[in-house]
Coordinates of C-alpha atoms in Angstrom, one line a residue:
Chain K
X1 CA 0.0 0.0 0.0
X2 CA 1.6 3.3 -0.7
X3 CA 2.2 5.8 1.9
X4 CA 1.1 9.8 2.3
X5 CA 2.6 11.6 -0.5
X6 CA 3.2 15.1 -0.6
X7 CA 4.0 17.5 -3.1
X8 CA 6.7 19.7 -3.3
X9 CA 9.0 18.7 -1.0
X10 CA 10.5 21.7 -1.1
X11 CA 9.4 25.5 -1.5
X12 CA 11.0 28.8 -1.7
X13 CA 9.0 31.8 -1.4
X14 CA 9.6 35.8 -0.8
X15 CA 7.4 37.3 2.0
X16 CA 3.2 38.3 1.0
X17 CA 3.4 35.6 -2.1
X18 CA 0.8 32.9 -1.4
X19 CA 1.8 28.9 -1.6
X20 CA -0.1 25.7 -2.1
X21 CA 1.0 22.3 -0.9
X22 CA -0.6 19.4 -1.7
X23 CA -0.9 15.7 0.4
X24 CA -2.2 12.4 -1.1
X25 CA -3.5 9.9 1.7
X26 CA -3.1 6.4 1.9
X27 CA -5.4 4.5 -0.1
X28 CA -9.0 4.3 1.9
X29 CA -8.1 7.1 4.7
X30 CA -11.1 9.8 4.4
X31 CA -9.3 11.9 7.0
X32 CA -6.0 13.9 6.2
X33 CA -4.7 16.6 9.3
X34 CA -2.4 19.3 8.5
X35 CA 0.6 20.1 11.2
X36 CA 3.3 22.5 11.2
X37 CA 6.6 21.3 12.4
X38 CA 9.5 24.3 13.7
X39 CA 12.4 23.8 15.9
X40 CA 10.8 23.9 19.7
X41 CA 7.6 23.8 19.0
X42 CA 7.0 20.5 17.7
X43 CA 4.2 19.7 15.6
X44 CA 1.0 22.5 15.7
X45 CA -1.8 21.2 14.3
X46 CA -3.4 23.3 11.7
X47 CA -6.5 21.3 11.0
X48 CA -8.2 17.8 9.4
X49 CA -10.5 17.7 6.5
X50 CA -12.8 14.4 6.9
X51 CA -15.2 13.4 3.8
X52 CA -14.2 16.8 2.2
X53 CA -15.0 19.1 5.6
X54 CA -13.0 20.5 8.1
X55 CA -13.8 18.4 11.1
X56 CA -11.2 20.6 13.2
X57 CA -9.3 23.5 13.2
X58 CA -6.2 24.4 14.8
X59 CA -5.3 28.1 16.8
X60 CA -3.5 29.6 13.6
X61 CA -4.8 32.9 11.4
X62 CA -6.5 32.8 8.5
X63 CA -4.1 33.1 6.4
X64 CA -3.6 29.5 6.4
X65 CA -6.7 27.2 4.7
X66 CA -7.4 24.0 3.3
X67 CA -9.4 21.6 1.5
X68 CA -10.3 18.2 0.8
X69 CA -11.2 17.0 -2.6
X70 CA -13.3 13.7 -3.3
X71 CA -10.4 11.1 -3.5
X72 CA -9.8 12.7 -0.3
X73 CA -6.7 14.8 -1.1
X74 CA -6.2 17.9 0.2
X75 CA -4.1 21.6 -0.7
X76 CA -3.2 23.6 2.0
X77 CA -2.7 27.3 1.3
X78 CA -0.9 30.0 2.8
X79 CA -1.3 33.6 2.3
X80 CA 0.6 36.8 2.2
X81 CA 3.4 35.0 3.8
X82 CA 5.4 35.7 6.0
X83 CA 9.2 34.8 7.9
X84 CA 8.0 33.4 10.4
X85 CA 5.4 30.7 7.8
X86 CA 8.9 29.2 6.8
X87 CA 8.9 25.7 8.4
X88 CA 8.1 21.6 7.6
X89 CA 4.6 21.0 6.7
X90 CA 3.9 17.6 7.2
X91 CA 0.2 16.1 6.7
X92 CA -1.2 12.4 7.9
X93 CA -4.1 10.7 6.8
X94 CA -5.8 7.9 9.0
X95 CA -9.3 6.3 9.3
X96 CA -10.3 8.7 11.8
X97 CA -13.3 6.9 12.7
X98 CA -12.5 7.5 16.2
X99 CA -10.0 9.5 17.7
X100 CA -8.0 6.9 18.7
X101 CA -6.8 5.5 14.5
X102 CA -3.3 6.0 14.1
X103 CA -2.3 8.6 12.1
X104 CA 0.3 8.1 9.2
X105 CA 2.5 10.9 7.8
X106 CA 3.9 12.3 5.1
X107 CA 7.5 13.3 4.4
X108 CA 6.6 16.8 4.5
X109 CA 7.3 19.8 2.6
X110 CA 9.9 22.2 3.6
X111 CA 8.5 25.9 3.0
X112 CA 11.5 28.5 3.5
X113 CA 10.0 32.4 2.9
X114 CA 12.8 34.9 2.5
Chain J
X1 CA -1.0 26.6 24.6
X2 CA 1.1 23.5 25.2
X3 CA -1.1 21.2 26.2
X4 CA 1.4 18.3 25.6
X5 CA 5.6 18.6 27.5
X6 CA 8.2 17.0 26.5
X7 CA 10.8 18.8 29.0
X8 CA 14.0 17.8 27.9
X9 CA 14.7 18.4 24.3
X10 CA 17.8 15.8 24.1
X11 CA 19.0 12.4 25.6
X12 CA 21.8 10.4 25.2
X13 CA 22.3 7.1 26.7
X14 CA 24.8 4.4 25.5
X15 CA 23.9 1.2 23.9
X16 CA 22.5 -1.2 25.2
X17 CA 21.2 0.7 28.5
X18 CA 17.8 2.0 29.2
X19 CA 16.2 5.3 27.7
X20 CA 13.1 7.0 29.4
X21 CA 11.9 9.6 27.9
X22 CA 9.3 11.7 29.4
X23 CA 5.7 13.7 28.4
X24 CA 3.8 15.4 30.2
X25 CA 0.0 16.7 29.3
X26 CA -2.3 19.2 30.9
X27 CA -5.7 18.3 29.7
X28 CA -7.7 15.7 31.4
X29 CA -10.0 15.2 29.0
X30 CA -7.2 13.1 26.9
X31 CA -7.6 9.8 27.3
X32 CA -5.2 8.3 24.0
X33 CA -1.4 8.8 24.0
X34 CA 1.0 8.1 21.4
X35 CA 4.4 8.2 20.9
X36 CA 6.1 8.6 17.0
X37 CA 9.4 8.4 15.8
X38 CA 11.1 10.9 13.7
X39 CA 14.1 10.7 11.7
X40 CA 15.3 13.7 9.5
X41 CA 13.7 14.2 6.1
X42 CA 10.9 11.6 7.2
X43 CA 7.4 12.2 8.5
X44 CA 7.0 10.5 12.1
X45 CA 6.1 7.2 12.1
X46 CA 3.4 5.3 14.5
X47 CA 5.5 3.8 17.7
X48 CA 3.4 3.1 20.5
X49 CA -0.2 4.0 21.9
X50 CA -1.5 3.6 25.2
X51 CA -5.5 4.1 26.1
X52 CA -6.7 5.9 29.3
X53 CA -7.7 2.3 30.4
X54 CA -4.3 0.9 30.8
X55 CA -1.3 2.0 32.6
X56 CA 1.0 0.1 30.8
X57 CA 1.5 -0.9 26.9
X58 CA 4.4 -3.0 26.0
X59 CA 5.7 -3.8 21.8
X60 CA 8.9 -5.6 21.9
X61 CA 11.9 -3.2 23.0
X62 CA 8.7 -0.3 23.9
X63 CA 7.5 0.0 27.0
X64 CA 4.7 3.3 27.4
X65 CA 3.5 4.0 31.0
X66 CA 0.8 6.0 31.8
X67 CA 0.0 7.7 35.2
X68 CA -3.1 9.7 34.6
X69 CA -3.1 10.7 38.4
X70 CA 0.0 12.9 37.9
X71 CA -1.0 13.4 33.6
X72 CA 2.0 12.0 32.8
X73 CA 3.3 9.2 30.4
X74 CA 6.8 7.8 29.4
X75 CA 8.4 5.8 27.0
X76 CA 11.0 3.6 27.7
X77 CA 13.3 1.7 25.3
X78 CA 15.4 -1.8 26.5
X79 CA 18.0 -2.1 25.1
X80 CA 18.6 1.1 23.4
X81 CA 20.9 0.5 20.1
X82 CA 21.7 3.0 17.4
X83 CA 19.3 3.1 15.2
X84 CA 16.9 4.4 17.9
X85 CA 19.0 7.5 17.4
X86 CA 15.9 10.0 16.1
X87 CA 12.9 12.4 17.5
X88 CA 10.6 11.2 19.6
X89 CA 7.0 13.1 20.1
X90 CA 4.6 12.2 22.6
X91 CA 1.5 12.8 21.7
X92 CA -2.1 13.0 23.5
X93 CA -6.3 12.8 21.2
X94 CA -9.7 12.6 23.4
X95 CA -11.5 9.4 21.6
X96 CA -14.0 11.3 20.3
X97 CA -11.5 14.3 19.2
X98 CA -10.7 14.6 16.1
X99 CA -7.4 16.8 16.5
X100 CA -4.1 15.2 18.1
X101 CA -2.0 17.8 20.2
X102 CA 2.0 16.9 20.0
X103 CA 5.0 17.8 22.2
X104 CA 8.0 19.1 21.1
X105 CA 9.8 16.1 20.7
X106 CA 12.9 14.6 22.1
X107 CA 16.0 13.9 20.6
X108 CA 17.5 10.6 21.5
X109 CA 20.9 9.6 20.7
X110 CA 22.0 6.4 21.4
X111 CA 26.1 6.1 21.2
X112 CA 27.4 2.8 20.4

């Protein structure tokens, strides 16, 4: 079975330009959560799209928003960015019938905005 | 706010010894705990879990504890070898959440 794929893995971006990054789930998995990884900090979590809805939502501005498409991949997007955006964006997908389904991640995509 | 600690951001222990690593959470209404595994340029991987119900949750080398009394869990690793050498995050769901709240992760380096 293949794993979460995510697209790029790499980004470079200047400050107030706007960024998509894309995540594929594992085959079957309707629920895909967003996190942003940054030295210290750990993973934040941004928020999960379930069935094409955001079933949660993280404490971050609304700069950053997402969606789910019908094969159950979801963009994340990031506007007017700024410095302090540049970290690893890493998604999983699960079951999430329950709180309790393991989550499985992607490699991430490493956003750097100058 | 963190919800989920992980106070010490580095450990190194020698092969073949123990490794605890430690999590703390503040929320009560948690009641699943994880750990993942992180190694650089990979997305964490699936470890360990442990449900409110239990105290204790062992896979091979793994060993989670939970002590809900003092909200805190640990993970501990017999024998540590090398390629345990990576981040470790702890981290903490409500079963009927549907967002999973992470510490800041651990790094564990294991010397041969």
């Amino acid at each position: 079975k293949a794993g979460v794929t995510q697209t790029p893995r790499y980004l470079i971006k200047t400050r107030g330009q706007q960024v998509t990054l894309s995540c594929s789930p594992i085959s079957g998995h309707r629920s895909v959560s967003w996190y942003q990884q940054t030295p210290g900090q750990g993973l934040q979590f941004l928020f999960e799209y379930f069935s094409e809805t955001q079933r949660n939502k993280g404490n971050f501005p609304g700069r950053f928003s997402g969606r789910q498409f019908s094969n159950s991949r979801s963009e994340m997007n990031v506007s007017t960015l700024e410095l302090g955006d540049s970290a690893l964006y890493l998604c999983a997908s699960s079951l999430r019938v329950t709180g309790t389904d393991t989550q499985y991640f992607g490699p991430g995509t490493r956003l750097t905005v100058l | 706010d963190q919800q989920v600690k992980q106070n010490s951001p580095s450990l190194s222990v020698q092969e073949g010894r123990i490794s605890i690593l430690n999590c703390d959470y503040t929320n009560s209404m948690f009641d699943y705990f994880l750990w993942y595994k992180k190694y650089p340029a990979e997305g964490p991987t699936f470890l360990i879990s442990i449900s409110s119900i239990k105290d204790k949750n062992e896979d091979g080398r793994f060993t989670v504890f939970l002590n809900k009394s003092a909200k805190h869990l640990s993970l501990h690793i017999v024998p540590s070898q090398p390629g345990d050498s990576a981040v470790y995050f702890c981290a903490a769901s409500g079963a009927n959440n549907n967002d999973m709240r992470f510490g800041a992760g651990t790094r564990l380096t294991v010397k041969p």
